GROMACS .gro file of C-alpha atoms in nm:
model
  369
    1MET     CA    1  14.963  -9.748   0.876
    2ARG     CA    2  14.650  -9.961   0.854
    3LEU     CA    3  14.657 -10.333   0.925
    4LEU     CA    4  14.568 -10.403   0.561
    5ASP     CA    5  14.864 -10.197   0.436
    6ARG     CA    6  15.100 -10.385   0.664
    7TYR     CA    7  14.964 -10.714   0.535
    8LEU     CA    8  15.005 -10.613   0.170
    9LEU     CA    9  15.358 -10.487   0.235
   10ARG     CA   10  15.458 -10.806   0.414
   11GLU     CA   11  15.326 -11.020   0.131
   12LEU     CA   12  15.527 -10.810  -0.118
   13LEU     CA   13  15.856 -10.754   0.064
   14ILE     CA   14  15.927 -11.123   0.126
   15PRO     CA   15  15.916 -11.225  -0.243
   16LEU     CA   16  16.090 -10.897  -0.333
   17GLY     CA   17  16.384 -10.996  -0.116
   18TYR     CA   18  16.402 -11.339  -0.279
   19CYS     CA   19  16.375 -11.193  -0.631
   20LEU     CA   20  16.644 -10.929  -0.574
   21GLY     CA   21  16.874 -11.182  -0.410
   22GLY     CA   22  16.822 -11.435  -0.688
   23PHE     CA   23  16.880 -11.184  -0.967
   24LEU     CA   24  17.190 -11.044  -0.798
   25ILE     CA   25  17.339 -11.390  -0.743
   26PHE     CA   26  17.269 -11.484  -1.105
   27TRP     CA   27  17.413 -11.164  -1.253
   28ILE     CA   28  17.717 -11.154  -1.025
   29ALA     CA   29  17.793 -11.520  -1.098
   30PHE     CA   30  17.756 -11.454  -1.471
   31GLU     CA   31  17.986 -11.151  -1.444
   32ALA     CA   32  18.242 -11.349  -1.245
   33PHE     CA   33  18.256 -11.637  -1.494
   34SER     CA   34  18.260 -11.408  -1.799
   35GLU     CA   35  18.551 -11.206  -1.655
   36MET     CA   36  18.744 -11.504  -1.517
   37ASP     CA   37  19.006 -11.489  -1.794
   38GLU     CA   38  19.064 -11.119  -1.720
   39PHE     CA   39  19.094 -11.189  -1.347
   40GLN     CA   40  19.358 -11.453  -1.413
   41ARG     CA   41  19.544 -11.239  -1.665
   42HIS     CA   42  19.565 -10.949  -1.417
   43GLN     CA   43  19.650 -11.193  -1.130
   44LEU     CA   44  19.368 -11.075  -0.904
   45ARG     CA   45  19.322 -11.240  -0.566
   46ALA     CA   46  18.991 -11.348  -0.414
   47GLY     CA   47  18.955 -11.023  -0.220
   48ASP     CA   48  19.027 -10.818  -0.531
   49ILE     CA   49  18.766 -11.010  -0.732
   50LEU     CA   50  18.509 -10.953  -0.459
   51GLN     CA   51  18.590 -10.581  -0.454
   52TYR     CA   52  18.561 -10.563  -0.834
   53LEU     CA   53  18.221 -10.736  -0.830
   54LEU     CA   54  18.096 -10.504  -0.555
   55LEU     CA   55  18.198 -10.201  -0.763
   56THR     CA   56  18.005 -10.333  -1.063
   57THR     CA   57  17.695 -10.398  -0.852
   58PRO     CA   58  17.553 -10.039  -0.863
   59GLU     CA   59  17.519 -10.060  -1.241
   60LEU     CA   60  17.351 -10.401  -1.212
   61LEU     CA   61  17.100 -10.273  -0.958
   62GLY     CA   62  16.958 -10.033  -1.216
   63ARG     CA   63  16.832 -10.339  -1.406
   64VAL     CA   64  16.785 -10.586  -1.121
   65VAL     CA   65  16.561 -10.373  -0.898
   66PRO     CA   66  16.286 -10.302  -1.159
   67LEU     CA   67  16.281 -10.667  -1.273
   68GLY     CA   68  16.280 -10.798  -0.917
   69LEU     CA   69  16.002 -10.557  -0.820
   70LEU     CA   70  15.796 -10.667  -1.121
   71LEU     CA   71  15.819 -11.038  -1.042
   72ALA     CA   72  15.755 -10.983  -0.671
   73LEU     CA   73  15.446 -10.774  -0.748
   74LEU     CA   74  15.315 -11.035  -0.990
   75TYR     CA   75  15.366 -11.308  -0.732
   76ALA     CA   76  15.198 -11.112  -0.453
   77LEU     CA   77  14.903 -10.990  -0.663
   78THR     CA   78  14.848 -11.330  -0.823
   79ASN     CA   79  14.853 -11.496  -0.482
   80HIS     CA   80  14.596 -11.248  -0.348
   81ALA     CA   81  14.376 -11.288  -0.656
   82ARG     CA   82  14.392 -11.669  -0.648
   83HIS     CA   83  14.258 -11.670  -0.292
   84ASN     CA   84  13.996 -11.406  -0.379
   85GLU     CA   85  14.149 -11.166  -0.128
   86LEU     CA   86  14.146 -10.875  -0.374
   87THR     CA   87  13.779 -10.942  -0.446
   88ALA     CA   88  13.697 -10.936  -0.075
   89MET     CA   89  13.888 -10.611  -0.026
   90ARG     CA   90  13.711 -10.445  -0.317
   91VAL     CA   91  13.370 -10.568  -0.199
   92ALA     CA   92  13.451 -10.400   0.133
   93GLY     CA   93  13.465 -10.068  -0.054
   94LEU     CA   94  13.836 -10.035  -0.129
   95SER     CA   95  13.930  -9.939  -0.483
   96LEU     CA   96  14.216 -10.102  -0.668
   97TRP     CA   97  14.405  -9.772  -0.656
   98ARG     CA   98  14.370  -9.762  -0.277
   99LEU     CA   99  14.505 -10.116  -0.256
  100ALA     CA  100  14.794 -10.013  -0.479
  101LEU     CA  101  14.917  -9.739  -0.242
  102PRO     CA  102  15.160  -9.968  -0.051
  103TYR     CA  103  15.298 -10.096  -0.383
  104LEU     CA  104  15.341  -9.743  -0.515
  105ALA     CA  105  15.518  -9.650  -0.189
  106VAL     CA  106  15.760  -9.941  -0.237
  107GLY     CA  107  15.813  -9.834  -0.599
  108ALA     CA  108  15.886  -9.478  -0.488
  109ALA     CA  109  16.130  -9.603  -0.222
  110CYS     CA  110  16.311  -9.823  -0.477
  111GLY     CA  111  16.326  -9.531  -0.721
  112GLY     CA  112  16.465  -9.300  -0.453
  113GLY     CA  113  16.726  -9.558  -0.358
  114LEU     CA  114  16.834  -9.600  -0.721
  115PHE     CA  115  16.852  -9.222  -0.763
  116ALA     CA  116  17.081  -9.191  -0.460
  117LEU     CA  117  17.290  -9.483  -0.586
  118ASN     CA  118  17.322  -9.328  -0.932
  119GLU     CA  119  17.429  -8.993  -0.789
  120LEU     CA  120  17.666  -9.109  -0.516
  121LEU     CA  121  17.824  -9.438  -0.626
  122LEU     CA  122  17.764  -9.509  -0.994
  123PRO     CA  123  17.960  -9.219  -1.157
  124ASP     CA  124  18.295  -9.324  -1.005
  125ALA     CA  125  18.232  -9.699  -0.991
  126PRO     CA  126  18.363  -9.788  -1.343
  127ALA     CA  127  18.692  -9.603  -1.287
  128ARG     CA  128  18.739  -9.762  -0.946
  129ALA     CA  129  18.659 -10.108  -1.085
  130ASP     CA  130  18.913 -10.054  -1.363
  131ALA     CA  131  19.171  -9.951  -1.102
  132VAL     CA  132  19.110 -10.275  -0.912
  133MET     CA  133  19.143 -10.476  -1.233
  134LYS     CA  134  19.482 -10.315  -1.304
  135LYS     CA  135  19.595 -10.319  -0.943
  136TYR     CA  136  19.893 -10.549  -0.999
  137GLN     CA  137  19.973 -10.434  -1.349
  138GLU     CA  138  20.321 -10.292  -1.383
  139ARG     CA  139  20.293  -9.917  -1.417
  140THR     CA  140  20.545  -9.686  -1.573
  141GLY     CA  141  20.348  -9.378  -1.470
  142GLU     CA  142  20.261  -9.301  -1.831
  143GLN     CA  143  19.927  -9.478  -1.805
  144GLU     CA  144  19.805  -9.241  -1.534
  145TRP     CA  145  19.847  -8.927  -1.745
  146HIS     CA  146  19.581  -8.779  -1.973
  147ARG     CA  147  19.766  -8.584  -2.238
  148ASN     CA  148  19.709  -8.274  -2.448
  149LEU     CA  149  19.391  -8.159  -2.277
  150THR     CA  150  19.238  -7.817  -2.336
  151PHE     CA  151  18.948  -7.634  -2.177
  152PHE     CA  152  18.823  -7.278  -2.144
  153HIS     CA  153  18.794  -7.062  -1.835
  154GLN     CA  154  18.539  -6.780  -1.813
  155ALA     CA  155  18.624  -6.479  -1.595
  156GLY     CA  156  18.476  -6.130  -1.611
  157GLY     CA  157  18.339  -6.183  -1.960
  158ARG     CA  158  18.681  -6.296  -2.084
  159THR     CA  159  18.765  -6.642  -2.217
  160ASN     CA  160  19.101  -6.783  -2.112
  161VAL     CA  161  19.250  -7.091  -2.276
  162ILE     CA  162  19.409  -7.353  -2.054
  163GLY     CA  163  19.597  -7.602  -2.265
  164PRO     CA  164  19.739  -7.802  -2.400
  165PHE     CA  165  19.849  -7.964  -2.075
  166HIS     CA  166  19.893  -8.309  -1.924
  167PHE     CA  167  19.675  -8.412  -1.630
  168HIS     CA  168  19.766  -8.670  -1.366
  169LEU     CA  169  19.437  -8.826  -1.261
  170PRO     CA  170  19.538  -8.977  -0.921
  171THR     CA  171  19.691  -8.652  -0.785
  172GLY     CA  172  19.507  -8.387  -0.990
  173GLU     CA  173  19.832  -8.220  -1.100
  174MET     CA  174  19.913  -8.052  -1.432
  175ALA     CA  175  20.235  -8.088  -1.628
  176LYS     CA  176  20.372  -7.905  -1.932
  177ALA     CA  177  20.088  -7.656  -1.906
  178ARG     CA  178  20.031  -7.364  -2.140
  179LEU     CA  179  19.782  -7.087  -2.058
  180LEU     CA  180  19.661  -6.790  -2.259
  181TRP     CA  181  19.534  -6.549  -1.993
  182THR     CA  182  19.377  -6.205  -2.040
  183LEU     CA  183  19.367  -5.952  -1.757
  184GLY     CA  184  19.091  -5.703  -1.693
  185ASN     CA  185  19.296  -5.418  -1.845
  186GLY     CA  186  19.339  -5.609  -2.171
  187GLU     CA  187  19.693  -5.726  -2.104
  188ARG     CA  188  19.757  -6.078  -2.233
  189HIS     CA  189  19.977  -6.332  -2.060
  190GLU     CA  190  20.118  -6.641  -2.226
  191ILE     CA  191  20.219  -6.877  -1.946
  192ASN     CA  192  20.426  -7.193  -1.982
  193ALA     CA  193  20.478  -7.399  -1.667
  194GLU     CA  194  20.645  -7.729  -1.592
  195ARG     CA  195  20.396  -7.819  -1.320
  196GLY     CA  196  20.067  -7.699  -1.173
  197VAL     CA  197  19.907  -7.783  -0.837
  198TYR     CA  198  19.564  -7.689  -0.700
  199SER     CA  199  19.595  -7.560  -0.343
  200ASN     CA  200  19.403  -7.320  -0.116
  201GLY     CA  201  19.128  -7.264  -0.370
  202CYS     CA  202  19.341  -7.172  -0.674
  203TRP     CA  203  19.615  -7.304  -0.902
  204HIS     CA  204  19.986  -7.264  -0.837
  205PHE     CA  205  20.237  -7.309  -1.121
  206PHE     CA  206  20.609  -7.383  -1.088
  207GLN     CA  207  20.914  -7.323  -1.311
  208THR     CA  208  20.710  -7.074  -1.506
  209GLN     CA  209  20.785  -6.854  -1.804
  210ILE     CA  210  20.548  -6.561  -1.864
  211ASN     CA  211  20.525  -6.360  -2.185
  212ARG     CA  212  20.338  -6.034  -2.114
  213TYR     CA  213  20.166  -5.850  -2.398
  214PRO     CA  214  20.045  -5.507  -2.277
  215PRO     CA  215  19.768  -5.349  -2.488
  216GLY     CA  216  19.906  -5.231  -2.823
  217VAL     CA  217  20.249  -5.392  -2.771
  218LEU     CA  218  20.356  -5.666  -3.013
  219VAL     CA  219  20.688  -5.759  -2.851
  220PRO     CA  220  20.634  -5.933  -2.516
  221PHE     CA  221  20.808  -5.875  -2.186
  222ARG     CA  222  20.947  -6.207  -2.069
  223LEU     CA  223  20.951  -6.304  -1.701
  224MET     CA  224  21.076  -6.615  -1.526
  225THR     CA  225  20.956  -6.726  -1.183
  226ASN     CA  226  20.974  -7.041  -0.976
  227HIS     CA  227  20.622  -6.998  -0.838
  228LEU     CA  228  20.315  -6.829  -0.985
  229GLU     CA  229  19.986  -6.814  -0.795
  230LEU     CA  230  19.698  -6.760  -1.037
  231ALA     CA  231  19.424  -6.643  -0.800
  232GLU     CA  232  19.162  -6.604  -1.074
  233PHE     CA  233  19.201  -6.965  -1.183
  234ARG     CA  234  18.984  -7.137  -0.921
  235ASP     CA  235  18.844  -7.431  -1.119
  236PRO     CA  236  18.925  -7.745  -0.916
  237PRO     CA  237  19.071  -8.069  -1.056
  238ALA     CA  238  18.719  -8.215  -1.042
  239ARG     CA  239  18.629  -7.990  -1.334
  240ILE     CA  240  18.918  -8.126  -1.538
  241TYR     CA  241  18.810  -8.480  -1.452
  242SER     CA  242  18.458  -8.390  -1.567
  243GLU     CA  243  18.601  -8.254  -1.892
  244ILE     CA  244  18.781  -8.585  -1.948
  245LYS     CA  245  18.465  -8.789  -1.889
  246ILE     CA  246  18.238  -8.574  -2.105
  247ALA     CA  247  18.493  -8.531  -2.385
  248GLY     CA  248  18.439  -8.897  -2.476
  249LEU     CA  249  18.065  -8.849  -2.530
  250SER     CA  250  18.123  -8.757  -2.893
  251ASP     CA  251  18.137  -9.130  -2.965
  252LEU     CA  252  17.784  -9.279  -2.955
  253ARG     CA  253  17.890  -9.611  -2.803
  254THR     CA  254  18.089  -9.437  -2.530
  255ALA     CA  255  17.803  -9.193  -2.467
  256ARG     CA  256  17.554  -9.475  -2.410
  257ARG     CA  257  17.783  -9.640  -2.153
  258ALA     CA  258  17.889  -9.321  -1.975
  259SER     CA  259  17.782  -9.288  -1.611
  260LEU     CA  260  17.729  -8.921  -1.534
  261SER     CA  261  17.557  -8.781  -1.228
  262LEU     CA  262  17.311  -8.493  -1.244
  263ARG     CA  263  17.564  -8.274  -1.063
  264GLU     CA  264  17.832  -8.342  -1.325
  265ILE     CA  265  17.596  -8.269  -1.614
  266LEU     CA  266  17.457  -7.949  -1.461
  267GLU     CA  267  17.803  -7.822  -1.363
  268TYR     CA  268  17.938  -7.891  -1.711
  269ARG     CA  269  17.648  -7.704  -1.869
  270ARG     CA  270  17.708  -7.415  -1.630
  271TRP     CA  271  18.076  -7.407  -1.726
  272HIS     CA  272  17.986  -7.432  -2.097
  273PRO     CA  273  17.669  -7.229  -2.165
  274ALA     CA  274  17.699  -7.302  -2.538
  275LYS     CA  275  17.654  -7.675  -2.460
  276LYS     CA  276  17.304  -7.633  -2.311
  277SER     CA  277  17.148  -7.730  -2.644
  278ASP     CA  278  17.382  -8.027  -2.695
  279PRO     CA  279  17.164  -8.337  -2.761
  280VAL     CA  280  17.402  -8.577  -2.587
  281LEU     CA  281  17.412  -8.386  -2.258
  282GLY     CA  282  17.040  -8.310  -2.278
  283THR     CA  283  16.952  -8.675  -2.332
  284LYS     CA  284  17.177  -8.787  -2.047
  285LEU     CA  285  17.020  -8.525  -1.819
  286HIS     CA  286  16.659  -8.627  -1.890
  287ALA     CA  287  16.744  -8.998  -1.880
  288ARG     CA  288  16.898  -8.951  -1.535
  289LEU     CA  289  16.589  -8.759  -1.416
  290ALA     CA  290  16.352  -9.021  -1.555
  291ALA     CA  291  16.541  -9.328  -1.427
  292PRO     CA  292  16.392  -9.333  -1.071
  293ILE     CA  293  16.039  -9.326  -1.217
  294THR     CA  294  16.100  -9.668  -1.374
  295CYS     CA  295  16.004  -9.846  -1.052
  296LEU     CA  296  15.670  -9.663  -1.039
  297VAL     CA  297  15.605  -9.753  -1.403
  298VAL     CA  298  15.678 -10.117  -1.317
  299VAL     CA  299  15.407 -10.103  -1.049
  300LEU     CA  300  15.159  -9.961  -1.300
  301ILE     CA  301  15.248 -10.237  -1.548
  302ALA     CA  302  15.215 -10.520  -1.294
  303LEU     CA  303  14.892 -10.397  -1.132
  304PRO     CA  304  14.639 -10.477  -1.408
  305PHE     CA  305  14.796 -10.811  -1.501
  306GLY     CA  306  14.841 -10.937  -1.145
  307ALA     CA  307  14.512 -10.811  -1.001
  308GLY     CA  308  14.304 -10.960  -1.281
  309SER     CA  309  14.477 -11.297  -1.293
  310GLY     CA  310  14.215 -11.466  -1.076
  311ARG     CA  311  13.979 -11.493  -1.371
  312ARG     CA  312  14.227 -11.608  -1.631
  313ASN     CA  313  14.535 -11.819  -1.674
  314VAL     CA  314  14.799 -11.695  -1.429
  315PHE     CA  315  15.081 -11.751  -1.673
  316VAL     CA  316  14.913 -11.531  -1.934
  317GLY     CA  317  14.916 -11.234  -1.697
  318VAL     CA  318  15.273 -11.297  -1.584
  319ALA     CA  319  15.405 -11.352  -1.936
  320SER     CA  320  15.223 -11.043  -2.068
  321SER     CA  321  15.361 -10.811  -1.802
  322VAL     CA  322  15.714 -10.953  -1.835
  323PHE     CA  323  15.691 -10.900  -2.211
  324LEU     CA  324  15.579 -10.540  -2.155
  325CYS     CA  325  15.864 -10.484  -1.910
  326PHE     CA  326  16.125 -10.604  -2.161
  327ALA     CA  327  15.954 -10.396  -2.430
  328TYR     CA  328  15.994 -10.099  -2.194
  329PHE     CA  329  16.370 -10.152  -2.164
  330ILE     CA  330  16.406 -10.199  -2.540
  331LEU     CA  331  16.215  -9.876  -2.605
  332GLN     CA  332  16.431  -9.704  -2.343
  333ARG     CA  333  16.748  -9.804  -2.530
  334LEU     CA  334  16.607  -9.705  -2.869
  335ALA     CA  335  16.485  -9.368  -2.741
  336GLU     CA  336  16.821  -9.298  -2.576
  337ALA     CA  337  17.008  -9.381  -2.897
  338ALA     CA  338  16.774  -9.156  -3.098
  339GLY     CA  339  16.821  -8.873  -2.847
  340LEU     CA  340  17.200  -8.907  -2.842
  341GLY     CA  341  17.200  -8.894  -3.220
  342GLY     CA  342  16.985  -8.579  -3.222
  343ARG     CA  343  16.695  -8.748  -3.403
  344ILE     CA  344  16.438  -8.667  -3.132
  345PRO     CA  345  16.434  -8.396  -2.861
  346PRO     CA  346  16.634  -8.485  -2.547
  347TRP     CA  347  16.332  -8.454  -2.315
  348LEU     CA  348  16.135  -8.698  -2.531
  349ALA     CA  349  16.426  -8.943  -2.542
  350GLY     CA  350  16.445  -8.947  -2.162
  351TRP     CA  351  16.075  -8.953  -2.078
  352LEU     CA  352  15.911  -9.140  -2.370
  353PRO     CA  353  15.922  -9.493  -2.215
  354ASN     CA  354  15.785  -9.371  -1.881
  355LEU     CA  355  15.509  -9.166  -2.044
  356LEU     CA  356  15.401  -9.439  -2.286
  357PHE     CA  357  15.404  -9.734  -2.048
  358GLY     CA  358  15.278  -9.530  -1.752
  359VAL     CA  359  14.970  -9.423  -1.949
  360LEU     CA  360  14.926  -9.780  -2.073
  361GLY     CA  361  14.941  -9.917  -1.718
  362VAL     CA  362  14.689  -9.663  -1.589
  363ALA     CA  363  14.450  -9.734  -1.878
  364LEU     CA  364  14.468 -10.111  -1.824
  365THR     CA  365  14.420 -10.071  -1.449
  366PHE     CA  366  14.098  -9.876  -1.501
  367ARG     CA  367  13.971 -10.166  -1.712
  368VAL     CA  368  14.021 -10.420  -1.433
  369ARG     CA  369  13.683 -10.517  -1.288
   0.00000   0.00000   0.00000
């Protein structure tokens, strides 16, 4: 790394740390005060409140990091321009794009960090935060059951129906399960079980009644068994949990707030090939892919306004880029809503803000003299 790159990075990272810290403190304090009534109603202690706020932080970082990076870039670039440092560097033969390489590297690192955060922590964070909120709430056990679920299992070109059944989210167990299962020879099994447990790579059912319908036979043979191992049924409880999360996407408001990882979306589309053209899943997929690029777009937005501020009012450049950044987030929300509603293609809903503002930032940067 050249001495100049180290200097530019140092002048950026210090204000970036202050901006991120300031935004986080502001947002966490706002969240704490807005939820204070809920904390008191659920009788949370100080440690529980801290844990709840930490679990809500990953979602906040998706907004805080781009805004903090924008303000830090504007501060650093404006400071360099005010002291004519950028002019001296460009007179020495360095282009503005060459000077922007350290900033683009920081943007790429922030985007990569947000991508990892979105994939590893964000999908489960809302459920874990809700569990902390209800930690001391009296439970009867009924609240932990998701009832009357149904999904379809594909095996050997056959579609088996699992459901309706009740699913216990903390343990991943089934209760009152009904299965319509077809064997390779065409024999149909109607299975009713009191309980189902996933173990050793397949599902085991207990207190089971099986109605067997051989091919061409209308009257079933009835069997009773205490334990039935269904070796073909290998879908883990994680799939059922995914079904529960994605089932709520039919409501537009729920779909906009849903936190799904790329792995969950791709696995669901693999389990449900007919859903590959679903606009909600497609929009969520492309929005998740495009999210890390936001930090790079922020760099492209800040570059022309910060680098050219030496010849004009500093506040004009700062206000203009901040306005463009908020316009970016507004367009992002509008495009996502249009994609979820099927009004525009999913790929366009996910990538439109990045494409539009990225091209705008590049065009304005080329105009900087």
